[in-house]
mmCIF file of C-alpha atoms in Angstrom:
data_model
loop_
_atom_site.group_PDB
_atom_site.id
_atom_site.type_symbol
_atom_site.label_atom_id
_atom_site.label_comp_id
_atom_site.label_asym_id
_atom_site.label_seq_id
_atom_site.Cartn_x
_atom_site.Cartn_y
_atom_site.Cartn_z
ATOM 1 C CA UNK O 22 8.563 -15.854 18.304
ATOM 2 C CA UNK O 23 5.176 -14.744 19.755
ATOM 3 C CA UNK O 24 2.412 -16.719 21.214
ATOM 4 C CA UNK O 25 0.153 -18.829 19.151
ATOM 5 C CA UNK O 26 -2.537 -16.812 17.773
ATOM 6 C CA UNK O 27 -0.387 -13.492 16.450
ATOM 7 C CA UNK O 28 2.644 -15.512 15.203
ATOM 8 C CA UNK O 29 -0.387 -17.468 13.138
ATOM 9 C CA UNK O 30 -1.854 -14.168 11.861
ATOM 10 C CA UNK O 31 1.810 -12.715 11.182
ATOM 11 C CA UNK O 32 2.295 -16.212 8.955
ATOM 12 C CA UNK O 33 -0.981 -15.452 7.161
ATOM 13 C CA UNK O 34 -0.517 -11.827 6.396
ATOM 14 C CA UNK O 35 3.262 -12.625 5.184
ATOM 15 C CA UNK O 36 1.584 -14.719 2.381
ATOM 16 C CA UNK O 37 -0.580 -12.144 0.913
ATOM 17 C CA UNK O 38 1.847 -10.022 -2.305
ATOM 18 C CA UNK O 39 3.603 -7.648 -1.209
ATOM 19 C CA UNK O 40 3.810 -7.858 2.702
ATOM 20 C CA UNK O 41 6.387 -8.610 3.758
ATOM 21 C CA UNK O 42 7.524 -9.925 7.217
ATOM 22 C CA UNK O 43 7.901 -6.432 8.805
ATOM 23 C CA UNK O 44 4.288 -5.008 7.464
ATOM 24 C CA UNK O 45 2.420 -8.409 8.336
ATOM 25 C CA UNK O 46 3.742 -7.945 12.045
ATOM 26 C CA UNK O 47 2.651 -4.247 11.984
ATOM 27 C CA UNK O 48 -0.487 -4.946 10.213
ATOM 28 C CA UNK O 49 -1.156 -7.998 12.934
ATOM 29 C CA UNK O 50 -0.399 -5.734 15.934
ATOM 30 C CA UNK O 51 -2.571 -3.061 14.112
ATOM 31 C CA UNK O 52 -5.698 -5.746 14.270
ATOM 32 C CA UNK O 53 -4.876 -6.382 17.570
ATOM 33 C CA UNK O 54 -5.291 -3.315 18.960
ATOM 34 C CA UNK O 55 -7.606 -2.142 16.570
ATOM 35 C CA UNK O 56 -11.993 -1.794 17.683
ATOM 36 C CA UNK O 57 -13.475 -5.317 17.133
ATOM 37 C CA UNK O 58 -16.317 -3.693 14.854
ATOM 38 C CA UNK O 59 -13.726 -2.510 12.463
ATOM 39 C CA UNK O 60 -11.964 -5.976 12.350
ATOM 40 C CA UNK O 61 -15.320 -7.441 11.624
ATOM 41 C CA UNK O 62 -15.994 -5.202 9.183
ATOM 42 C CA UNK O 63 -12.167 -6.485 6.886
ATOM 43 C CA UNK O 64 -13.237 -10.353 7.781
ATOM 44 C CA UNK O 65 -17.052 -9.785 6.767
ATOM 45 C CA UNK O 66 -15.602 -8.138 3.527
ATOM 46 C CA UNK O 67 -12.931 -10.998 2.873
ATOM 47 C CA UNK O 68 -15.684 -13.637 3.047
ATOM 48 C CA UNK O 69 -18.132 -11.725 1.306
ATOM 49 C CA UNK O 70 -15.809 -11.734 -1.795
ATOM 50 C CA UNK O 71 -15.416 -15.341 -1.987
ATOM 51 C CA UNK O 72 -18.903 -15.990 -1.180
ATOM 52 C CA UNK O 73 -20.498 -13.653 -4.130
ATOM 53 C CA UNK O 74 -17.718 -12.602 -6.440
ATOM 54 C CA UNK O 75 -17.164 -14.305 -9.614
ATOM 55 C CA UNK O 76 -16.312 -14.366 -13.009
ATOM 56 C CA UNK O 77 -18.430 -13.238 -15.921
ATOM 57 C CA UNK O 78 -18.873 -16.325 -17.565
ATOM 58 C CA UNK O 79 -18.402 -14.575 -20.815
ATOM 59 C CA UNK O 80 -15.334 -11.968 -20.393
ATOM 60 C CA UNK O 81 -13.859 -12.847 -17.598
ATOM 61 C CA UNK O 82 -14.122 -9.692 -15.608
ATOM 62 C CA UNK O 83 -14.989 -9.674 -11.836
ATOM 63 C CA UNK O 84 -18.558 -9.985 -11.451
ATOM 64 C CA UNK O 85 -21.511 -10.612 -8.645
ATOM 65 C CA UNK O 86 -23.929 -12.053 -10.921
ATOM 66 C CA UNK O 87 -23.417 -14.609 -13.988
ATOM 67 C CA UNK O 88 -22.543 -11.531 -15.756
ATOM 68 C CA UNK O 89 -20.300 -8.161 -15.248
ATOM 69 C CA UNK O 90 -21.504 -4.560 -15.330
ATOM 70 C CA UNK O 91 -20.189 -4.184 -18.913
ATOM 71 C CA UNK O 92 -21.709 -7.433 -20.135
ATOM 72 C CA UNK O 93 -24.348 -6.351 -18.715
ATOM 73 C CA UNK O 94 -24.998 -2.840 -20.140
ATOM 74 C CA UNK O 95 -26.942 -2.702 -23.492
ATOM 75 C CA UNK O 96 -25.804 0.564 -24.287
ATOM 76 C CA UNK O 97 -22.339 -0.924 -24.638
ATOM 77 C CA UNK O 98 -21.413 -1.420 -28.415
ATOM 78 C CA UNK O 99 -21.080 -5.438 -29.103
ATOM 79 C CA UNK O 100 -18.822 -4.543 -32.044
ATOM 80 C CA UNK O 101 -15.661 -3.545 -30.694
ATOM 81 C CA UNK O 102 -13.785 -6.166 -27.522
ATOM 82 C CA UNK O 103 -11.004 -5.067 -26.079
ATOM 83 C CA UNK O 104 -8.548 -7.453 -24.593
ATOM 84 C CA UNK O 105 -6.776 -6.946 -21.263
ATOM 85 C CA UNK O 106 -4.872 -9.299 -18.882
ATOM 86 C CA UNK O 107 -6.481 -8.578 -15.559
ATOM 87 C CA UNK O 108 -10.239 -7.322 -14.564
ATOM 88 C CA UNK O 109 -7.880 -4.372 -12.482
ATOM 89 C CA UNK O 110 -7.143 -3.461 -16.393
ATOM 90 C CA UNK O 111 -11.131 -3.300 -17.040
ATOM 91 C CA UNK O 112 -11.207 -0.465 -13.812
ATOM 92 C CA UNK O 113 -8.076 1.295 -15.189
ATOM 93 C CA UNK O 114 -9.250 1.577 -18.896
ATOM 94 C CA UNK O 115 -13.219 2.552 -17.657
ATOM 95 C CA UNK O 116 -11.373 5.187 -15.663
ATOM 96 C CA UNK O 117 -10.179 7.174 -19.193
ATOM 97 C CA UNK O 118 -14.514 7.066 -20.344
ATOM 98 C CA UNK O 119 -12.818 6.569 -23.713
ATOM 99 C CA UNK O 120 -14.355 3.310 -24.699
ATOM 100 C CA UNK O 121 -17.677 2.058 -24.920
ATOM 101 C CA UNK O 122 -17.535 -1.149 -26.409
ATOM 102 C CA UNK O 123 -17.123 -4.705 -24.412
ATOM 103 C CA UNK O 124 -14.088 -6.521 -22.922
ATOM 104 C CA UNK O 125 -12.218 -9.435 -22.998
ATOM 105 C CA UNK O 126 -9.944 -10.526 -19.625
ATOM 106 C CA UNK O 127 -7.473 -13.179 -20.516
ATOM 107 C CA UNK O 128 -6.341 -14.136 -16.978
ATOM 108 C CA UNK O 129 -2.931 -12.962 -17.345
ATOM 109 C CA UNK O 130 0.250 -13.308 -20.333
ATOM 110 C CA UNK O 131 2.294 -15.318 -22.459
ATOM 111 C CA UNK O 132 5.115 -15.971 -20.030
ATOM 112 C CA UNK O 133 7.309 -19.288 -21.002
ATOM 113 C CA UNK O 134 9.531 -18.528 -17.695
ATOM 114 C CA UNK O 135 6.642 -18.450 -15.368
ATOM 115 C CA UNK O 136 5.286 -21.462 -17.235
ATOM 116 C CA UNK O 137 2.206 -19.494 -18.768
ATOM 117 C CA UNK O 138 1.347 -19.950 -22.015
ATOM 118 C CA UNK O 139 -1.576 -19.164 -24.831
ATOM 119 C CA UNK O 140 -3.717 -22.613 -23.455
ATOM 120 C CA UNK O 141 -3.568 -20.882 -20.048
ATOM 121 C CA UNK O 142 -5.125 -17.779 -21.303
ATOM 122 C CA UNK O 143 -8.904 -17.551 -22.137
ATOM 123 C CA UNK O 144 -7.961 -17.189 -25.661
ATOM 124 C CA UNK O 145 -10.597 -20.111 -26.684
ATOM 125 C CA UNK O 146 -13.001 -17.962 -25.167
ATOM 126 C CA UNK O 147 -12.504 -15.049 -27.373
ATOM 127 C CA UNK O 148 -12.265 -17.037 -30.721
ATOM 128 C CA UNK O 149 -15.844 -18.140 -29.707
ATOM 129 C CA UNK O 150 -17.044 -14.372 -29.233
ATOM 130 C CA UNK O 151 -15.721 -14.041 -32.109
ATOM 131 C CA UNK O 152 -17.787 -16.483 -34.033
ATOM 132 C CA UNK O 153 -21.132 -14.923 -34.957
ATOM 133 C CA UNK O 154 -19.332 -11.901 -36.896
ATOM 134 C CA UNK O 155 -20.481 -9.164 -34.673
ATOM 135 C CA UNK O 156 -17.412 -7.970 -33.657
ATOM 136 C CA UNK O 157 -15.492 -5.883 -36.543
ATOM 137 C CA UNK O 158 -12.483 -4.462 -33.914
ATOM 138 C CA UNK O 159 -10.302 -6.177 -31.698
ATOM 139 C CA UNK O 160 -7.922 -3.568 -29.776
ATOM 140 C CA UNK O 161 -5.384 -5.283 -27.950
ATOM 141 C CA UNK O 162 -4.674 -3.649 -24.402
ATOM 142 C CA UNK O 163 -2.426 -5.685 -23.026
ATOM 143 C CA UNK O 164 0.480 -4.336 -20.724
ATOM 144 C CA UNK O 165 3.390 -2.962 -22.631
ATOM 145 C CA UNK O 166 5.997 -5.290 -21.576
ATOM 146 C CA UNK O 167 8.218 -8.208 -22.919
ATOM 147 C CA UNK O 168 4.672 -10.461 -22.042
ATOM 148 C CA UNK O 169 2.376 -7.990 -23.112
ATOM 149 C CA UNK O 170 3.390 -7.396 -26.709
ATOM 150 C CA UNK O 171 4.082 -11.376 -26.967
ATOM 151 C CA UNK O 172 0.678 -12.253 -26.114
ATOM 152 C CA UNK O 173 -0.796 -9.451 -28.789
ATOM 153 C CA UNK O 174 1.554 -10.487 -31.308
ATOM 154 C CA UNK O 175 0.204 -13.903 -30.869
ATOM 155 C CA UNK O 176 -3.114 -12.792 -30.845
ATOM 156 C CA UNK O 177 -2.740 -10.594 -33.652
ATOM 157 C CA UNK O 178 -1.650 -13.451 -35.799
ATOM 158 C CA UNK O 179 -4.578 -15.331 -35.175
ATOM 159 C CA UNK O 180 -6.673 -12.508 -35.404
ATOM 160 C CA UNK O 181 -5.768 -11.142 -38.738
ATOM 161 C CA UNK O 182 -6.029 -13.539 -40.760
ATOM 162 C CA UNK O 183 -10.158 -13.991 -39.845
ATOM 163 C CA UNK O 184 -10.475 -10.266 -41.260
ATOM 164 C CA UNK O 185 -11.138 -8.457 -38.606
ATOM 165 C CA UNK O 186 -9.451 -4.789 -37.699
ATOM 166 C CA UNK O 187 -7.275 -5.769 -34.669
ATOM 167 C CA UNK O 188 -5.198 -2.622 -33.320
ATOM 168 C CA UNK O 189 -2.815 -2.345 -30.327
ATOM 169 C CA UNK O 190 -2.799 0.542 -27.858
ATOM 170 C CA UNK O 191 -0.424 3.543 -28.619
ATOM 171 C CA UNK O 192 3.051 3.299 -27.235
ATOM 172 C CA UNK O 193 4.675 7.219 -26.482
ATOM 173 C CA UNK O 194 5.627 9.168 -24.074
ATOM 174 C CA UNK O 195 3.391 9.514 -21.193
ATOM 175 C CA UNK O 196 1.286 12.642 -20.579
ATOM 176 C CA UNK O 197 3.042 14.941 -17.777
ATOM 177 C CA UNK O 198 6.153 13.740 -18.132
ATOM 178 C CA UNK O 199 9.476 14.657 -19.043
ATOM 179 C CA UNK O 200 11.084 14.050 -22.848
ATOM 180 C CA UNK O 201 14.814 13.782 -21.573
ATOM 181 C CA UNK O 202 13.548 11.100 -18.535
ATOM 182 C CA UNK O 203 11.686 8.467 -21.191
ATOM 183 C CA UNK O 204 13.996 5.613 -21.956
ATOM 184 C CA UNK O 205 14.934 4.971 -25.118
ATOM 185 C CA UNK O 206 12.667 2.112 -26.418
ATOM 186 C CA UNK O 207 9.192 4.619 -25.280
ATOM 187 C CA UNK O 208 11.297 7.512 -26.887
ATOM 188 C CA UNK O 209 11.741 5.307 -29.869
ATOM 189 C CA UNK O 210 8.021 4.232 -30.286
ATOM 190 C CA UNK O 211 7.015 8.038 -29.945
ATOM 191 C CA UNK O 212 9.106 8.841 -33.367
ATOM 192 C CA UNK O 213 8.020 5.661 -35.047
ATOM 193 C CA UNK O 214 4.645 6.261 -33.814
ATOM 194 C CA UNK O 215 4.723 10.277 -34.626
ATOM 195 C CA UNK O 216 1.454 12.610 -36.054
ATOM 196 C CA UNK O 217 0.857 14.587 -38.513
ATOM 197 C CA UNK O 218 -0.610 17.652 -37.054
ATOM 198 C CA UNK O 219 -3.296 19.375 -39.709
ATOM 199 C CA UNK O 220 -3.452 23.422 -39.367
ATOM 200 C CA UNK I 2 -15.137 1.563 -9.549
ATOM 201 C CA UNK I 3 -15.411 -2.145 -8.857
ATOM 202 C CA UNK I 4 -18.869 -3.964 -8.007
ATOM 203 C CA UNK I 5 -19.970 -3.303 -4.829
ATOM 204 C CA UNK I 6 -18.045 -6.857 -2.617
ATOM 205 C CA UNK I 7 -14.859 -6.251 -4.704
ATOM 206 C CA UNK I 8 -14.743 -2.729 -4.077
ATOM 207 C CA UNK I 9 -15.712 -2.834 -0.535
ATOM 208 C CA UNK I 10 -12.852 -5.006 0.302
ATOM 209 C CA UNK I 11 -10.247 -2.853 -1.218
ATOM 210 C CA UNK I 12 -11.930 0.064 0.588
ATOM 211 C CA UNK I 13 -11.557 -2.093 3.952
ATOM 212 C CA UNK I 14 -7.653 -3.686 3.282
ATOM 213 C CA UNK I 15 -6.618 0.019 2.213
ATOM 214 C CA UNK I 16 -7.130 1.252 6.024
ATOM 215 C CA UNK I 17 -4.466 -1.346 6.623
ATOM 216 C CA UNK I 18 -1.354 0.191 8.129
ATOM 217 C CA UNK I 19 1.307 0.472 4.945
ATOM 218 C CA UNK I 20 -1.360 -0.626 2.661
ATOM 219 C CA UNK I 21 -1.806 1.869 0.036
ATOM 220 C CA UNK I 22 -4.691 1.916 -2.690
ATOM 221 C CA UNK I 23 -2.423 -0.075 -5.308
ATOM 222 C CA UNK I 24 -1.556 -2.818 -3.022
ATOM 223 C CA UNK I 25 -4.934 -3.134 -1.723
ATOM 224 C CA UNK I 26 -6.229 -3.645 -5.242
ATOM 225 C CA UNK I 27 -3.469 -6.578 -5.489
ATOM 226 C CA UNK I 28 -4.330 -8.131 -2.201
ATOM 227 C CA UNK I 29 -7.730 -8.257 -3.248
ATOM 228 C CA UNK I 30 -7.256 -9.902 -6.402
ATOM 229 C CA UNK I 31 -4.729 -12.484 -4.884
ATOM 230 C CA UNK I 32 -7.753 -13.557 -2.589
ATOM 231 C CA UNK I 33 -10.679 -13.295 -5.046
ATOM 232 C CA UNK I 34 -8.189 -15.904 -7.087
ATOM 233 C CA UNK I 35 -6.919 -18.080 -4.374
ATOM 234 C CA UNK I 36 -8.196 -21.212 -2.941
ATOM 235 C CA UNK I 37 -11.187 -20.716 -0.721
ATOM 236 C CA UNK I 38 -9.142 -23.054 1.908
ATOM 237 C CA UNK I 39 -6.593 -20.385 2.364
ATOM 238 C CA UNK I 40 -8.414 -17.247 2.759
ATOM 239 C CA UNK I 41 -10.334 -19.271 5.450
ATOM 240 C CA UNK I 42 -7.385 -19.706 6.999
ATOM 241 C CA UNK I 43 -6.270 -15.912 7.033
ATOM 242 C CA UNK I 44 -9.719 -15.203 8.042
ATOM 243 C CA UNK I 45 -9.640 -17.498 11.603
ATOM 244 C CA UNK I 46 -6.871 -16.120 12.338
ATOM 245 C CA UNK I 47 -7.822 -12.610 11.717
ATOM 246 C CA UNK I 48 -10.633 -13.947 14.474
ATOM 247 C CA UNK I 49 -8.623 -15.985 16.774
ATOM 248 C CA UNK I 50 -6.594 -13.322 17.301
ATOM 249 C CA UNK I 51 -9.529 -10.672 18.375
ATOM 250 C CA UNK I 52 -11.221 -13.623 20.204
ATOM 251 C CA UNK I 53 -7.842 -15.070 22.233
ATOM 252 C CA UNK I 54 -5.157 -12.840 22.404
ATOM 253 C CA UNK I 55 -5.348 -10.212 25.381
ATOM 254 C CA UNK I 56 -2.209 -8.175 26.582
ATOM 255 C CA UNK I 57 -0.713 -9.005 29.691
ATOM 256 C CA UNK I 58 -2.006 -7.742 33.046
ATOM 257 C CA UNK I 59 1.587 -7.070 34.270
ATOM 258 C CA UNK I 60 3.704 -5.790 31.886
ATOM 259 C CA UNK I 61 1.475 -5.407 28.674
ATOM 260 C CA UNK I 62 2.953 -7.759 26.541
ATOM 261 C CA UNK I 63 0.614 -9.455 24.225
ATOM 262 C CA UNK I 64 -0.267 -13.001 25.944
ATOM 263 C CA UNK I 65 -2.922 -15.449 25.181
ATOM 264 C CA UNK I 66 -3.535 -15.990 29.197
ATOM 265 C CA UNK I 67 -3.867 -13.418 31.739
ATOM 266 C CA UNK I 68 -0.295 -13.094 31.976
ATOM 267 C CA UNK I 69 2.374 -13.606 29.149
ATOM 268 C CA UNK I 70 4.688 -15.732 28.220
ATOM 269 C CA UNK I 71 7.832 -13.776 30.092
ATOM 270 C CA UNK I 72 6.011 -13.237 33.210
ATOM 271 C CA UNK I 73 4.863 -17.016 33.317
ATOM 272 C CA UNK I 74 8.744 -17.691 33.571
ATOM 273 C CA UNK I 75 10.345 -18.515 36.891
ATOM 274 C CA UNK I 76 13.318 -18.340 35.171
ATOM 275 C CA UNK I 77 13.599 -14.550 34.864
ATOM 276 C CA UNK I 78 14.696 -12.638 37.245
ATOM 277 C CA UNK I 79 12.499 -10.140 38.470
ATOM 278 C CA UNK I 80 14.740 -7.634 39.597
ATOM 279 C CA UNK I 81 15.548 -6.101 36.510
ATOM 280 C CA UNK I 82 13.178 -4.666 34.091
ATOM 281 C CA UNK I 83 13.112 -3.617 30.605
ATOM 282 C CA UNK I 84 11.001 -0.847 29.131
ATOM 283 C CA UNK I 85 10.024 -0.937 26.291
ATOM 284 C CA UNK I 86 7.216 0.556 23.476
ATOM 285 C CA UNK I 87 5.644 -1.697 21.816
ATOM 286 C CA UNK I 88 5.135 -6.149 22.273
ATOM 287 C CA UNK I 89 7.491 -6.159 18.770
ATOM 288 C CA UNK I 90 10.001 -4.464 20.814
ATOM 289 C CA UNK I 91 9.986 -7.075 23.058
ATOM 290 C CA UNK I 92 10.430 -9.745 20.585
ATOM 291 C CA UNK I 93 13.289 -7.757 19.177
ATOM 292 C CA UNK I 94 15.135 -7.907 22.475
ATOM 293 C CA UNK I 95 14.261 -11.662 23.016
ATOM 294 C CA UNK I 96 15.867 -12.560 19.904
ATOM 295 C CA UNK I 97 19.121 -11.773 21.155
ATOM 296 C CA UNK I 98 18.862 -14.111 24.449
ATOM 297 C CA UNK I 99 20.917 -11.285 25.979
ATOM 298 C CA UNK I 100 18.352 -9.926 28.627
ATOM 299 C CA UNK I 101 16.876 -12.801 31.368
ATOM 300 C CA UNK I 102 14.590 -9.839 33.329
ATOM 301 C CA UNK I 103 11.284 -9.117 33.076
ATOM 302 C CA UNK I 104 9.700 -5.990 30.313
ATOM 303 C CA UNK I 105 7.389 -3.281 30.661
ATOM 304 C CA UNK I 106 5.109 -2.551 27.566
ATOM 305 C CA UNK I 107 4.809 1.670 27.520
ATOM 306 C CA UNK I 108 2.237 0.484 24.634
ATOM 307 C CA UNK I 109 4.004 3.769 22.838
ATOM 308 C CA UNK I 110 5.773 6.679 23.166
ATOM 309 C CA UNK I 111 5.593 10.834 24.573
ATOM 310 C CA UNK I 112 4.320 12.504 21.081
ATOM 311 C CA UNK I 113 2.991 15.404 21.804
ATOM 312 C CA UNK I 114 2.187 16.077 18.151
ATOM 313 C CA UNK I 115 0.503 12.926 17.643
ATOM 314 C CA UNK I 116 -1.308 14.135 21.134
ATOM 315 C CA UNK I 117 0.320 10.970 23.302
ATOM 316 C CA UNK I 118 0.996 12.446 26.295
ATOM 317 C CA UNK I 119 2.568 10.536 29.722
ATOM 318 C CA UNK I 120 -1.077 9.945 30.596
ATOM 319 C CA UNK I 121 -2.180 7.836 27.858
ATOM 320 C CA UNK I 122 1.161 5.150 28.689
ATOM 321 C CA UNK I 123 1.259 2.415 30.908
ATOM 322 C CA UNK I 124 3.993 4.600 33.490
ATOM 323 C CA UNK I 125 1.690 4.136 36.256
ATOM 324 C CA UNK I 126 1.440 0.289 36.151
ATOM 325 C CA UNK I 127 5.145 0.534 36.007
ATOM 326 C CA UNK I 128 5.570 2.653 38.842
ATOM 327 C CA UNK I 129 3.198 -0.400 40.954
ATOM 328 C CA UNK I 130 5.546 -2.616 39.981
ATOM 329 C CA UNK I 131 8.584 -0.845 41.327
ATOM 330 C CA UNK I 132 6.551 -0.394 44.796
ATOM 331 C CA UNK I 133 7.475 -3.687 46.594
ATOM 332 C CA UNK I 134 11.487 -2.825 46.131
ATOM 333 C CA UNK I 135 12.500 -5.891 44.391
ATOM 334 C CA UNK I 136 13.458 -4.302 41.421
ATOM 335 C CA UNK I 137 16.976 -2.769 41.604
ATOM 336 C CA UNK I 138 17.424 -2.121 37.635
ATOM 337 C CA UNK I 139 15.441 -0.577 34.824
ATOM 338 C CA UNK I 140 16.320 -0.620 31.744
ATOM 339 C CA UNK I 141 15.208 1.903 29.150
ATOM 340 C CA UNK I 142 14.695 0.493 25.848
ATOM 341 C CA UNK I 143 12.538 2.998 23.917
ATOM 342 C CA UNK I 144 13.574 3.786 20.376
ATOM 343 C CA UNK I 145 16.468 5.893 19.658
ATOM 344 C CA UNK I 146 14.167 8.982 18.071
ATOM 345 C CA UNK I 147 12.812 11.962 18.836
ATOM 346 C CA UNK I 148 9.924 10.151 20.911
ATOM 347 C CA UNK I 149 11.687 7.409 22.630
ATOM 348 C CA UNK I 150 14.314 9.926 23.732
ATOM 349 C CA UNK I 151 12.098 12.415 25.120
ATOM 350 C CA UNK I 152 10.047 9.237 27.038
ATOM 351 C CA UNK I 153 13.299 7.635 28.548
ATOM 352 C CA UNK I 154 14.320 11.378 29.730
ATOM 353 C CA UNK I 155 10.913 11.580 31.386
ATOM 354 C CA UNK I 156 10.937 8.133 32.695
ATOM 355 C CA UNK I 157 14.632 8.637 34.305
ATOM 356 C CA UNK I 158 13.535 11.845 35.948
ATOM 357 C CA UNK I 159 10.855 9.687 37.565
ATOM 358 C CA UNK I 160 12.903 6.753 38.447
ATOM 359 C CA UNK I 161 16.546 8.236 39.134
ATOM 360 C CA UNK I 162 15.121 9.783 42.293
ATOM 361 C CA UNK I 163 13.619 6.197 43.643
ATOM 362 C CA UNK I 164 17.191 5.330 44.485
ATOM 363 C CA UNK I 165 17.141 2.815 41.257
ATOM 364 C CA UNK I 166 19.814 1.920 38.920
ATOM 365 C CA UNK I 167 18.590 3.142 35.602
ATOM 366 C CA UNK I 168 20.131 2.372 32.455
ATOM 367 C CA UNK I 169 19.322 3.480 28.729
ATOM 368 C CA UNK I 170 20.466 1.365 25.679
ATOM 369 C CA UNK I 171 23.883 2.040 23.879
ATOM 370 C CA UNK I 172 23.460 4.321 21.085
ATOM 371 C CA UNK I 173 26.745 3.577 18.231
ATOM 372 C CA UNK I 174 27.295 2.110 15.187
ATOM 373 C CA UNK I 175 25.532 -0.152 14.066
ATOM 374 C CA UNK I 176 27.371 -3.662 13.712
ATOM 375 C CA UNK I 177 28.016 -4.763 10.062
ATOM 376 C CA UNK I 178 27.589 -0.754 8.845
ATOM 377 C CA UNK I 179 30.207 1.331 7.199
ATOM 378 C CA UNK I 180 31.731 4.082 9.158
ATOM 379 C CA UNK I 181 31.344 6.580 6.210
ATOM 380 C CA UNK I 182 27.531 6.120 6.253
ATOM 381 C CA UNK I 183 26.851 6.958 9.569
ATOM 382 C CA UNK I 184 24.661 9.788 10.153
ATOM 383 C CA UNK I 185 26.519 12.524 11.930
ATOM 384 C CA UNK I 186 24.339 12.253 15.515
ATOM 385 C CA UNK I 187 24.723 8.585 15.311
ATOM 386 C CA UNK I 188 28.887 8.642 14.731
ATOM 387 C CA UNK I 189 28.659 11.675 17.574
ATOM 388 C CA UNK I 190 26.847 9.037 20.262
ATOM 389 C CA UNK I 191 29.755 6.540 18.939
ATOM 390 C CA UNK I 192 32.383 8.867 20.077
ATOM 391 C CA UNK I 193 30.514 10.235 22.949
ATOM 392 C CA UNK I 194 30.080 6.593 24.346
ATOM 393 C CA UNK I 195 33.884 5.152 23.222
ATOM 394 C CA UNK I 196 35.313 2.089 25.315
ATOM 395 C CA UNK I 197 38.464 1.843 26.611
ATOM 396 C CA UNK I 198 39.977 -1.624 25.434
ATOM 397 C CA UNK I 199 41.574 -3.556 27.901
ATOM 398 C CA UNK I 200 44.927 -5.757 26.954
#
């Protein structure tokens, strides 16, 4: 529909997630008429990430050297990993400043239907951390869905067995909200899942 | 929160119209993981567009020449034009291969909140083109809010007077809508602008 160049940049926006035809025209005429400075500034940022960004080679997490800020840090405690699907999961749990020990970033979950299963993961990768009886915790922190708590209960049954404490996040009802809005299955974890308070 | 490449593109694809700091995070991942081929790809022709596309000399259409694609066409006639806001307008309208004229990109609309005032649109390269006499018709095609009202009202107080025919797009139902969801100004317009139907 238009000429060359923006129906080209319109094609190449509508691939990214989550834009769909609409935004990538409105994003493309955005560019178009936006300063040349600031439209250097989005490509010099796109090819700086694929020029220095990549994975610690032994988490998995986003990293600009061979390995990431956590990996990195020595006052981080070696003992504890906690497992996550995605390095976004890293940012979100670092976020809480709950947990100081080192992470593990499968590369997604267990999903049969989307043809993902535990040899996709960087489950071999963990086993090995595990090797050298360091670690004495594994938390599992994957996402609370059908995937999530597929890939920990695989996980866990691997994990168990070697003697090692392996725990999975709390499921309840979130912080803020409403009691008579939770579904049934969160409502249903928060009973099973209920505390003792101490006076 | 991310290391410093990572972080700065999210920072960069959040200024993106409709991009919001979730989706930016997603975008960002989806190119840190994808094939260095394709974000080359989206990168030339983030540039190509900056470097070749221009907007039309006459009317204000995006074009990658000095003059666009519906200018460059003998084959519309050039005594009617069609004003519009904005290039996607134009592609709107030339998806329905109803209109064989020539446009005229406003490049917005009268807002005086957003501080756009007559000033900052292209009404004095439109009054130019009306100069010579060979236009008998112009069309207003703004949107049918607030803004684009208030612009075709100006606009028709400007051009009425020139002894032109000046026309304004057919506000109604929409086709393929349910008459019970109509808003109440749009189902007034429908009455307001009912058609007597011939045998």
């Amino acid at each position: 529909m238009y000429e060359g160049a923006v129906q080209d940049l319109i094609d190449e926006l509508g691939r990214l997630p989550g834009v769909g035809p609409k935004s990538a025209q409105r994003i493309a005429f955005h560019l178009l008429a936006e300063d040349p400075e600031d439209v250097k500034r989005l490509v010099t940022a796109i090819t700086e990430v694929k020029a220095r960004v990549q994975f610690c080679t032994v988490c998995g997490n986003v990293a600009q050297q061979e390995l990431c800020q956590v990996c990195r840090d020595p006052r981080r405690s070696p003992t504890v990993i906690c497992v996550v699907e995605e390095p976004k999961d890293v940012v979100a749990i670092e976020r809480t400043r709950e947990f100081r020990g080192k992470y593990h970033v499968l590369g997604g979950a267990i999903n049969p239907i989307a043809g993902v299963g535990p040899d996709d993961l960087r489950i071999a990768q963990l086993l090995s951390r595990l090797a050298d009886g360091q670690v004495t915790e594994v938390i599992l922190a994957t996402d609370p869905n059908v995937e999530g708590e597929a890939t920990s209960t695989y996980l866990a049954r691997l994990l168990v067995p070697m003697g090692l404490t392996v725990t999975r996040l709390a499921s309840g009802l979130p912080v803020g909200g409403d009691l008579e809005y939770a579904d049934e299955v969160t409502l249903g974890r928060a009973f099973e899942g209920r505390r003792r308070i101490s006076a």
